[in-house]
XYZ file of C-alpha atoms in Angstrom:
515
model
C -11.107 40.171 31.623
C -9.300 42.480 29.985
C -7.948 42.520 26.246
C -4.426 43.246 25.805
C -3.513 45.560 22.890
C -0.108 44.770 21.149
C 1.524 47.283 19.008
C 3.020 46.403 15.264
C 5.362 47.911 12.961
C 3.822 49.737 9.821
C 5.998 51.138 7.051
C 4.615 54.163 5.613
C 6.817 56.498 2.970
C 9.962 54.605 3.857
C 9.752 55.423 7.630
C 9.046 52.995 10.222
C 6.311 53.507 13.039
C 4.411 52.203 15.652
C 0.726 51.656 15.158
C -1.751 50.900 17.834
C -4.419 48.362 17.916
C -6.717 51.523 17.603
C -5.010 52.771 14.702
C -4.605 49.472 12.735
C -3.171 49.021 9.502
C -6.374 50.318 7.430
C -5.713 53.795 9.078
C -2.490 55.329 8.478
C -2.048 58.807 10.059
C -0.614 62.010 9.050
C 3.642 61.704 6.913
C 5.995 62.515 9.462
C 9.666 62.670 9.782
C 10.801 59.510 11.903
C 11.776 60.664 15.583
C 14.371 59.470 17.263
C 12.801 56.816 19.185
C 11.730 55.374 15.519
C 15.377 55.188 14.921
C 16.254 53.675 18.330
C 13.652 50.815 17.152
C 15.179 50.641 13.356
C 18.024 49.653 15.257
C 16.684 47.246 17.671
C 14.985 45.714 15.246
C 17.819 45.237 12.464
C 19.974 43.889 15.301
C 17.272 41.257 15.961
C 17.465 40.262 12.058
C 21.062 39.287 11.931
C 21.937 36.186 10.522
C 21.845 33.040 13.163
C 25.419 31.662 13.272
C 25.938 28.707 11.110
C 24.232 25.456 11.982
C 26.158 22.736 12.156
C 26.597 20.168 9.322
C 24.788 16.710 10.055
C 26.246 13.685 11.531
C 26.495 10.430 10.217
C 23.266 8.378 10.141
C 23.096 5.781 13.048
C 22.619 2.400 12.098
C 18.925 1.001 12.298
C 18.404 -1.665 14.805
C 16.141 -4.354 13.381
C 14.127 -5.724 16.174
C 15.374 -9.852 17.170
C 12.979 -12.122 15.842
C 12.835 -15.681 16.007
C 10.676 -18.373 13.831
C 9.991 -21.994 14.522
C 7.942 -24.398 12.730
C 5.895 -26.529 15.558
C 5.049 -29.996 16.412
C 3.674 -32.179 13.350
C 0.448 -29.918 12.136
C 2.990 -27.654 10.294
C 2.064 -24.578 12.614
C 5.291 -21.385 12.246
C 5.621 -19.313 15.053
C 7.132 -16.201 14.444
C 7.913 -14.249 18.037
C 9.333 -10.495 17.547
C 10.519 -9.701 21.368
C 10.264 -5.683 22.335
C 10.200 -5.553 26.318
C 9.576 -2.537 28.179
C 5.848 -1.660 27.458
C 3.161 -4.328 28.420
C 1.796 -4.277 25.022
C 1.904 -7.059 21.882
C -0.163 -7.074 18.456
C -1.065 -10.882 18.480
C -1.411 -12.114 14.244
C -2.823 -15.330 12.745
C -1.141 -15.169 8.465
C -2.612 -17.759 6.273
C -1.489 -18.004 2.564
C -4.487 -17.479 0.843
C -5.876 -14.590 -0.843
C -7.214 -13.518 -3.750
C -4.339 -14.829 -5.963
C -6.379 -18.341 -5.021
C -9.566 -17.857 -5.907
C -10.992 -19.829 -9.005
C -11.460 -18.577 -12.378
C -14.537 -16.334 -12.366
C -14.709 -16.339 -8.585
C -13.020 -13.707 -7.985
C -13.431 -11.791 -4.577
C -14.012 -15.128 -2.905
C -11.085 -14.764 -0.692
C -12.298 -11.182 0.318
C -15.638 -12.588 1.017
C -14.346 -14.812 3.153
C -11.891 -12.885 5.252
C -14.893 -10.564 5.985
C -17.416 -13.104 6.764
C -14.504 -14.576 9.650
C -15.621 -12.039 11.965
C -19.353 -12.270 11.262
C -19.529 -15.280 13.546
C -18.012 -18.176 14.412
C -17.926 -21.100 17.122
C -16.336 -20.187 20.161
C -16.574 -23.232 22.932
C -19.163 -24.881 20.823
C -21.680 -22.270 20.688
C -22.717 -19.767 17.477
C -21.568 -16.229 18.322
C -22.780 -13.632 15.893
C -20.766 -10.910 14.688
C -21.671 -8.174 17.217
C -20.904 -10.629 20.313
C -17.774 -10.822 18.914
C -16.818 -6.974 18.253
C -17.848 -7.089 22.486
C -15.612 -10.018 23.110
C -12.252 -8.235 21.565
C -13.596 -4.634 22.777
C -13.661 -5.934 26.108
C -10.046 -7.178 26.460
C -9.067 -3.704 25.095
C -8.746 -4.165 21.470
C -10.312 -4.692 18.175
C -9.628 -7.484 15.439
C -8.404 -6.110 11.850
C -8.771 -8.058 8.871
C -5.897 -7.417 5.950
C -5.778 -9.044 2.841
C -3.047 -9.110 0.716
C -3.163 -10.754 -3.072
C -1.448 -14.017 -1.071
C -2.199 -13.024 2.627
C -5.547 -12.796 4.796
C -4.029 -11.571 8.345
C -6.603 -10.889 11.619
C -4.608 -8.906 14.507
C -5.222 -7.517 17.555
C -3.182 -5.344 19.843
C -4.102 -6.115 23.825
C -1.988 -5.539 27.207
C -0.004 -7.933 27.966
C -1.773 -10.147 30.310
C -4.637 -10.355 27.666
C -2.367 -12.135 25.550
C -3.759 -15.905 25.637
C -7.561 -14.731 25.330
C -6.708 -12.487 22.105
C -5.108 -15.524 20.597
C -7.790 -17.685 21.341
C -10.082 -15.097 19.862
C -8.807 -15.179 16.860
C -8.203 -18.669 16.767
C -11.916 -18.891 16.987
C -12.309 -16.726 14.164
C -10.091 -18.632 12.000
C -10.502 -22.458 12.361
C -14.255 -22.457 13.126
C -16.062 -19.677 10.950
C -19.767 -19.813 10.897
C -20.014 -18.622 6.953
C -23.831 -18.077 7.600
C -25.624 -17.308 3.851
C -27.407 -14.793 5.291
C -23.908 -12.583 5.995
C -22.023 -13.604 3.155
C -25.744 -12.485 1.298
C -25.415 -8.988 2.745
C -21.694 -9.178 2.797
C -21.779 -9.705 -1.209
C -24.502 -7.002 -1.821
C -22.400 -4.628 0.077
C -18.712 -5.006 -1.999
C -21.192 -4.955 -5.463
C -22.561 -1.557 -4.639
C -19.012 -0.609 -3.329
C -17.605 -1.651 -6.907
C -20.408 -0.314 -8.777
C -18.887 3.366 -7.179
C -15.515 2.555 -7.866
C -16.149 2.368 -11.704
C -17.413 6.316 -11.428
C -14.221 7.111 -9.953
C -11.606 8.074 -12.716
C -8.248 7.248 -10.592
C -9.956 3.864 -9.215
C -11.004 2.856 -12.898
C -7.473 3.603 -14.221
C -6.124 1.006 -11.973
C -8.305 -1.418 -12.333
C -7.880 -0.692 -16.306
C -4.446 -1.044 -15.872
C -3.264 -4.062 -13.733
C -6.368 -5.848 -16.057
C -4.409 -5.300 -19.331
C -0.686 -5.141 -18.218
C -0.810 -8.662 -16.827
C -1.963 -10.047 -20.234
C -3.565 -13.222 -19.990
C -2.328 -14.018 -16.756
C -4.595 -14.885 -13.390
C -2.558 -12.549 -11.868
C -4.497 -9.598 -13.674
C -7.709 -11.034 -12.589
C -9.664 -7.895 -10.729
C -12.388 -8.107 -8.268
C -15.918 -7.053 -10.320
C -19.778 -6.793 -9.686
C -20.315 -9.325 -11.902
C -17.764 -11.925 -9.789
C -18.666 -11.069 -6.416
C -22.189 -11.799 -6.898
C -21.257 -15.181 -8.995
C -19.804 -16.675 -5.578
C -22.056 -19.104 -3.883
C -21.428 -20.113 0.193
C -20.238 -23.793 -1.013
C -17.354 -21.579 -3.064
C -16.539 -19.815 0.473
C -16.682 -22.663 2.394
C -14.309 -24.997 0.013
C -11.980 -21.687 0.148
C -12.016 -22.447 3.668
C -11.240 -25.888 4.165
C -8.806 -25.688 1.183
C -6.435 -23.346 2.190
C -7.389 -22.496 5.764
C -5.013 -25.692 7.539
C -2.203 -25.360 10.181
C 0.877 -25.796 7.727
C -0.440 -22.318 6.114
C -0.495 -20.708 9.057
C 1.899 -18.269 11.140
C 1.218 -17.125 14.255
C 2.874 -13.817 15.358
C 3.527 -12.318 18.368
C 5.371 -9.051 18.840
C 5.531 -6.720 21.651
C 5.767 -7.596 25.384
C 6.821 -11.669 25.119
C 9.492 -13.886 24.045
C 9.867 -16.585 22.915
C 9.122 -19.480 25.533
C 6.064 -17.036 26.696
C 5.150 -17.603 23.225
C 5.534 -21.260 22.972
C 3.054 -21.131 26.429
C 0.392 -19.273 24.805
C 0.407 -21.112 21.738
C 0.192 -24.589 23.304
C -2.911 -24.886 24.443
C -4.677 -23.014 22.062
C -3.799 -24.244 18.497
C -1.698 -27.595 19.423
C -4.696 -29.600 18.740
C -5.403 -28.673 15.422
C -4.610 -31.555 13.385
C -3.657 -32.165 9.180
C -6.460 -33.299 7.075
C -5.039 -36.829 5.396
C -5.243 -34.348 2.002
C -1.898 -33.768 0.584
C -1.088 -29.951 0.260
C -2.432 -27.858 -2.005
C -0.235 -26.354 -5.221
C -0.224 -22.854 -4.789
C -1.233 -20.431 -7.601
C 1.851 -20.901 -10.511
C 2.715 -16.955 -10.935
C 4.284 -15.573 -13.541
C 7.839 -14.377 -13.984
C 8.723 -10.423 -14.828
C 9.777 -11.064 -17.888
C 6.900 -13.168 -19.174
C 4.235 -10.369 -18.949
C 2.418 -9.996 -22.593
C -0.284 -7.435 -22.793
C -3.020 -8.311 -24.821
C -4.477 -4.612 -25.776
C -2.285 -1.255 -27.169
C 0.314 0.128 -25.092
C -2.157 3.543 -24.628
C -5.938 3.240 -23.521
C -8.095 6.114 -23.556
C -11.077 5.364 -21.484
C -14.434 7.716 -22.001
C -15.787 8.601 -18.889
C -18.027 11.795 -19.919
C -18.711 12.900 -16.251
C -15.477 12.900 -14.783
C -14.106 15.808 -13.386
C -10.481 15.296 -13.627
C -9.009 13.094 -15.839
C -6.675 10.143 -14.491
C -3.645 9.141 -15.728
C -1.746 6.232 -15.031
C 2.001 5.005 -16.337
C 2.352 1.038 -15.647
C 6.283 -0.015 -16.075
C 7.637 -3.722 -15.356
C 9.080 -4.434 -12.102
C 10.908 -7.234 -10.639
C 10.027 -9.906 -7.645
C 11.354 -9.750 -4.816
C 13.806 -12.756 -4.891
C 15.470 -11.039 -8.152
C 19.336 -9.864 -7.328
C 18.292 -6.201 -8.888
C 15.038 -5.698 -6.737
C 16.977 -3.176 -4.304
C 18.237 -1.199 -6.812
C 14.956 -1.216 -8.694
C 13.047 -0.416 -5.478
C 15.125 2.809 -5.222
C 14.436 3.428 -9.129
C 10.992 3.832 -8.126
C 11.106 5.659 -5.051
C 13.215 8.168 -7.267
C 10.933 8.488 -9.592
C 7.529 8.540 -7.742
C 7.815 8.368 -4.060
C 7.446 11.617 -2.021
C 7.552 15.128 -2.667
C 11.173 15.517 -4.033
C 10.696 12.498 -6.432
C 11.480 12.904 -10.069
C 7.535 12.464 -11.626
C 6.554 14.917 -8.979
C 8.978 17.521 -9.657
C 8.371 17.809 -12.970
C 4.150 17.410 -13.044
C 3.892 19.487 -10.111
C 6.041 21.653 -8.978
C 7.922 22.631 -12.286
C 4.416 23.132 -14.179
C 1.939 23.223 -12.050
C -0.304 20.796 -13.829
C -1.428 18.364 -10.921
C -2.078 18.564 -6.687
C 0.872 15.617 -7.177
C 2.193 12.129 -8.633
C 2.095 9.446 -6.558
C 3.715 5.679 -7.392
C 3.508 2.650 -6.048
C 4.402 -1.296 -6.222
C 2.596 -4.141 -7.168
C 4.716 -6.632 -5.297
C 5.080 -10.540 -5.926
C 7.779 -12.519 -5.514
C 8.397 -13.665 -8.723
C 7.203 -10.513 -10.400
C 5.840 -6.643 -9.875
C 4.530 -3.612 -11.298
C 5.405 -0.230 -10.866
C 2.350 2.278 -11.344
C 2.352 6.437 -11.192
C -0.387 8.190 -11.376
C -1.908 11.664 -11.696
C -4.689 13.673 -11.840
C -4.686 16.597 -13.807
C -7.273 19.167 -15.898
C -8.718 17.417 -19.356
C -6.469 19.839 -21.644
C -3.526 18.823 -20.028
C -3.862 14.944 -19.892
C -1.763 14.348 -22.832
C 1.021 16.536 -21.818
C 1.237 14.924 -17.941
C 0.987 11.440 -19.945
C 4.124 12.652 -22.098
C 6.153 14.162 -19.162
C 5.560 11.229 -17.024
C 6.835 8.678 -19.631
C 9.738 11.034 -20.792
C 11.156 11.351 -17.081
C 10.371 7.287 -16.552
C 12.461 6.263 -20.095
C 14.817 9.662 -18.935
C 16.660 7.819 -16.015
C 18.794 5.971 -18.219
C 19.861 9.226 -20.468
C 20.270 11.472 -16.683
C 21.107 9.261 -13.936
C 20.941 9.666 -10.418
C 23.284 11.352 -8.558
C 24.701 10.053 -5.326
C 23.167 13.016 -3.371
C 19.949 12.316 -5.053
C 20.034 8.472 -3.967
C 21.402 9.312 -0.776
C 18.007 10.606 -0.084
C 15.607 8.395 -1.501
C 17.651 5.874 0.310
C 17.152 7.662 3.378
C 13.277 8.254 3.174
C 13.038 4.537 2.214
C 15.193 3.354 5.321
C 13.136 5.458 7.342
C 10.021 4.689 6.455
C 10.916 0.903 7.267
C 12.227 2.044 10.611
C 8.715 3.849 11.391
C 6.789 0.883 10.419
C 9.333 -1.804 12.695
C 8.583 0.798 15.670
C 5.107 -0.107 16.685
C 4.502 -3.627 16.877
C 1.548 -3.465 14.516
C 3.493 -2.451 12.138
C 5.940 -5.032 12.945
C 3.704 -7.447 12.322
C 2.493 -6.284 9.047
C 6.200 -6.516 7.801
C 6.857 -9.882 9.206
C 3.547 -11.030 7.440
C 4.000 -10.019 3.963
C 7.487 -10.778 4.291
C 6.389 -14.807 5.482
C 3.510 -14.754 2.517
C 6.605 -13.924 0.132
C 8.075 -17.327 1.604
C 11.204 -14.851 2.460
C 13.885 -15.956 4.363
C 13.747 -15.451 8.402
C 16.863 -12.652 8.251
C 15.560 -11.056 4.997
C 14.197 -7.901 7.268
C 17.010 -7.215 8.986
C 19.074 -7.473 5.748
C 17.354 -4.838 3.569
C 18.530 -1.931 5.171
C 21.859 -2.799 4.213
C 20.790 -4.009 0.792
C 19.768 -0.475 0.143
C 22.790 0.710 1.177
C 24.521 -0.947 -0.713
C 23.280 0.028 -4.372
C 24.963 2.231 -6.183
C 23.383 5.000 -9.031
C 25.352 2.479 -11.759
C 22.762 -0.318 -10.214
C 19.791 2.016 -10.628
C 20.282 3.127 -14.267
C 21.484 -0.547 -15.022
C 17.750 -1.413 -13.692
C 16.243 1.706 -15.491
C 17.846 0.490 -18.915
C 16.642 -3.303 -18.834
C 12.606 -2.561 -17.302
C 11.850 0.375 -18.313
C 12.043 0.432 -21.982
C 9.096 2.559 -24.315
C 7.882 -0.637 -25.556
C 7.049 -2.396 -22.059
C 5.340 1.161 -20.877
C 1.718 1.223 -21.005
C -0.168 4.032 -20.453
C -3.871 4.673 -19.210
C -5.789 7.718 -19.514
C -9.724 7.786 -18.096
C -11.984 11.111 -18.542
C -13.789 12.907 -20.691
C -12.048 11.998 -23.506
C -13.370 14.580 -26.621
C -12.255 17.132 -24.124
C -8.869 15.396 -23.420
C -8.304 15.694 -27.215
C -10.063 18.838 -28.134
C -10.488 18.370 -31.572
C -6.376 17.011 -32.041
C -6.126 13.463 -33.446
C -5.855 10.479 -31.333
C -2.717 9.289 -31.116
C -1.278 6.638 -32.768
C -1.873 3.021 -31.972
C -3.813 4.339 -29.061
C -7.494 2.208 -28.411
C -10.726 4.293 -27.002
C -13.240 2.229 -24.842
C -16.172 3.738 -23.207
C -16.265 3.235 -19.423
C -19.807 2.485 -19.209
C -19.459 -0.897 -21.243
C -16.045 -1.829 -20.249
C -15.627 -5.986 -19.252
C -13.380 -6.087 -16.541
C -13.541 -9.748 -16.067
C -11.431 -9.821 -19.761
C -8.147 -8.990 -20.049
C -9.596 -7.252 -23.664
C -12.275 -5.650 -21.736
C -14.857 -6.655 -23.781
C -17.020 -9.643 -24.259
């Protein structure tokens, strides 16, 4: 075969020639005048570099098409079906929802609910007969899929995506799975050893302890800032998994959701014969978990923690600000409040940590979503020396909204990312699913999807400083650093009202962190 050589430009004195792959760019020869052929190729190649003509400016943005969906509740066991129609493909994610998750568990339990949406695919009944775990994973691999288990703080979801045709067995799968759960003590035994050693990491981690650190103390007293520990993993006993179970686990909890390749009488024949004959229990229904409202939040601890963790690399920081539920009239407008300050590349936080100052890879933010109340959480990770300085900028351009707000251009693209992230989730019917579910666990309206799009739209920057001004005040901040923390100070004074706790002897299971 034979090597092609291609020749390349080299400037050398001002004058432009042609080397050769021989020659390279290591081994300039001999000054010379440029000949006319160099000229001839000046030429050529400055009429190559023109300018391209003007592109043209963009067109208005089409209006996103929210895919039909229709919800029923069915017969007298309670049962919703929820069918999300998208023909043309012979493909549709198949979902059993159940409202339960680790909002439920009891006091000092917590991680039951995790426990037990991992031990539903460890076995379970199917036709009257135990099948382990790994029968099972063969069962869904061989009608071209695999079940996923999601939990959500109100949600445990199991979903599988099949051809079309496989529709009835995947349900019937999973309705297995659900309703008739082996909960053997020998899987929930290694089940439970294997989330303690997983926490046991976490605590090492300095971004991962932050968090937990955080959404402990910035819920207060609350159940609601009740994290998952060691120490309450290993307290839950199979009786506390199984009462979970038959608690919460019942047919007027449940949604069943189909999206893809069916509508909605192909639903109702799937559905039929699979989960019509499970029956109430003569118990009344459960209360739910009472949550909290956003304005009721009372942290018990300072508004800054400094958290020694002497082996850390980086050091964490983390900026925890109130946010709204979703059923509040300013949750649109506070939803793009955050995504200006800490979602994407372009956002606010980012902007100034990162690219302005170089002081961190990036800021990311995120929600903390209920529907009575949220939190809104940014974090960084940054060098020791400059942990104070990120924690300063990050809570200067959070109280900073109100004193500069947004600009319409500015919103007009945060409003854009945001729409179009929710139109890349609605376009595979996984992800369809996934919005349908935590939008049911919210107990939101049937046509509050395909309204949110124009929500957004229809906020104005007024709205978002007007949400900036009543949240995000300096007292309601708290703030959350975790590292080495001599060498976060370095020899400067701690500042005031701030509270150091060492990370080795920290009690998550308080909301003071210690015993």
């Amino acid at each position: 075969m034979k090597r092609r050589s291609f020749g390349h430009w080299l400037v050398r004195g001002g004058a432009l020639t042609l080397g050769s792959a021989a020659g390279g760019c290591g081994a300039p020869g001999p000054r010379s005048a440029p000949s006319a052929a160099a000229g001839q190729a000046v030429t050529r190649v400055s009429e190559r570099s023109a300018p391209p003509p003007a592109l043209p400016e963009p067109g208005p943005a089409l209006p996103l098409q929210v895919p039909a969906r229709s919800e029923e509740v069915r017969g007298d066991n309670g049962l919703t079906l929820i069918v999300s129609p998208r023909p043309g493909l012979p493909l549709a994610s198949v979902a059993l929802l159940v409202r339960c998750g680790p909002a439920f568990d009891l006091p000092g339990r917590r991680g039951c609910a995790e426990l037990l949406a991992q031990l539903l695919t460890r076995g379970a009944l199917r036709r009257g007969r135990a099948v382990d775990g790994v029968a099972l994973s063969r069962q869904a691999e061989a009608l071209g899929g695999t079940v996923t288990v999601r939990v959500e703080e109100r949600l445990i979801a199991l979903e599988m995506t099949v051809l079309t045709p496989r529709i009835p067995a995947a349900l019937a799968l999973l309705a297995d799975l659900l309703r008739h759960p082996l909960l053997a003590a020998a899987d929930l035994q290694s089940v439970r050893a294997q989330m303690r050693d997983a926490l046991a990491l976490r605590r090492q981690d300095p971004a991962v302890l932050a968090a937990l650190v955080a959404h402990r103390t910035a819920w207060g007293r609350d159940a609601q800032g009740e994290v998952t520990t060691a120490e309450s993993v290993m307290a839950v006993r199979r009786d506390d998994v199984v009462a979970l179970h038959r608690r919460w686990v019942r047919p007027d909890r449940v949604a069943v959701v189909l999206a893809g390749d069916i509508d909605l009488a192909g639903a109702r024949a799937v559905v039929g014969p699979v989960l019509d004959d499970w029956r109430l229990t003569t118990e009344p229904p459960p209360a739910e978990p009472r949550e909290a409202p956003s304005d009721a939040l009372a942290p018990v601890l300072a508004p800054t923690l400094l958290v020694h963790l002497p082996a850390a690399a980086q050091t964490s920081v983390l900026l925890c600000a109130p946010f709204v539920g979703t059923d509040a009239p300013d949750h649109a407008a506070g939803t793009l409040a955050v995504a200006v300050m800490g979602a994407g590349y372009s956002a606010r936080l980012n902007q100034e940590v990162r690219i302005r100052r170089g002081l961190s890879y990036g800021v990311s933010g995120r929600m903390e979503q209920q529907r009575l109340t949220g939190l809104f959480v940014a974090a960084a990770q940054t060098d020791h020396a400059h942990a104070a300085e990120v924690a300063a900028l990050m809570q200067s351009q959070l109280l900073g909204l109100v004193q500069q707000p947004v600009t319409p251009a500015e919103l007009a693209a945060r409003r854009a990312a945001l729409v179009g992230e929710f139109a890349r989730q609605l376009d595979t019917t996984s992800g369809m699913v996934a919005r349908i579910g935590g939008d049911w666990a919210m107990g939101g309206a049937p046509g509050h999807l395909a309204r949110w799009p124009q929500r957004l739209e229809a906020v104005t920057p007024g709205q978002v400083r007007a949400f900036a001004q009543r949240h995000w005040t300096p007292e309601r901040l708290r703030t959350v650093i975790v590292g080495p923390i001599d060498r976060v100070l370095a020899g400067s004074a701690q500042p005031p009202g701030a509270v150091r706790l060492e990370g080795s002897s920290l009690v998550l299971d308080s909301p003071t962190l210690r015993r």
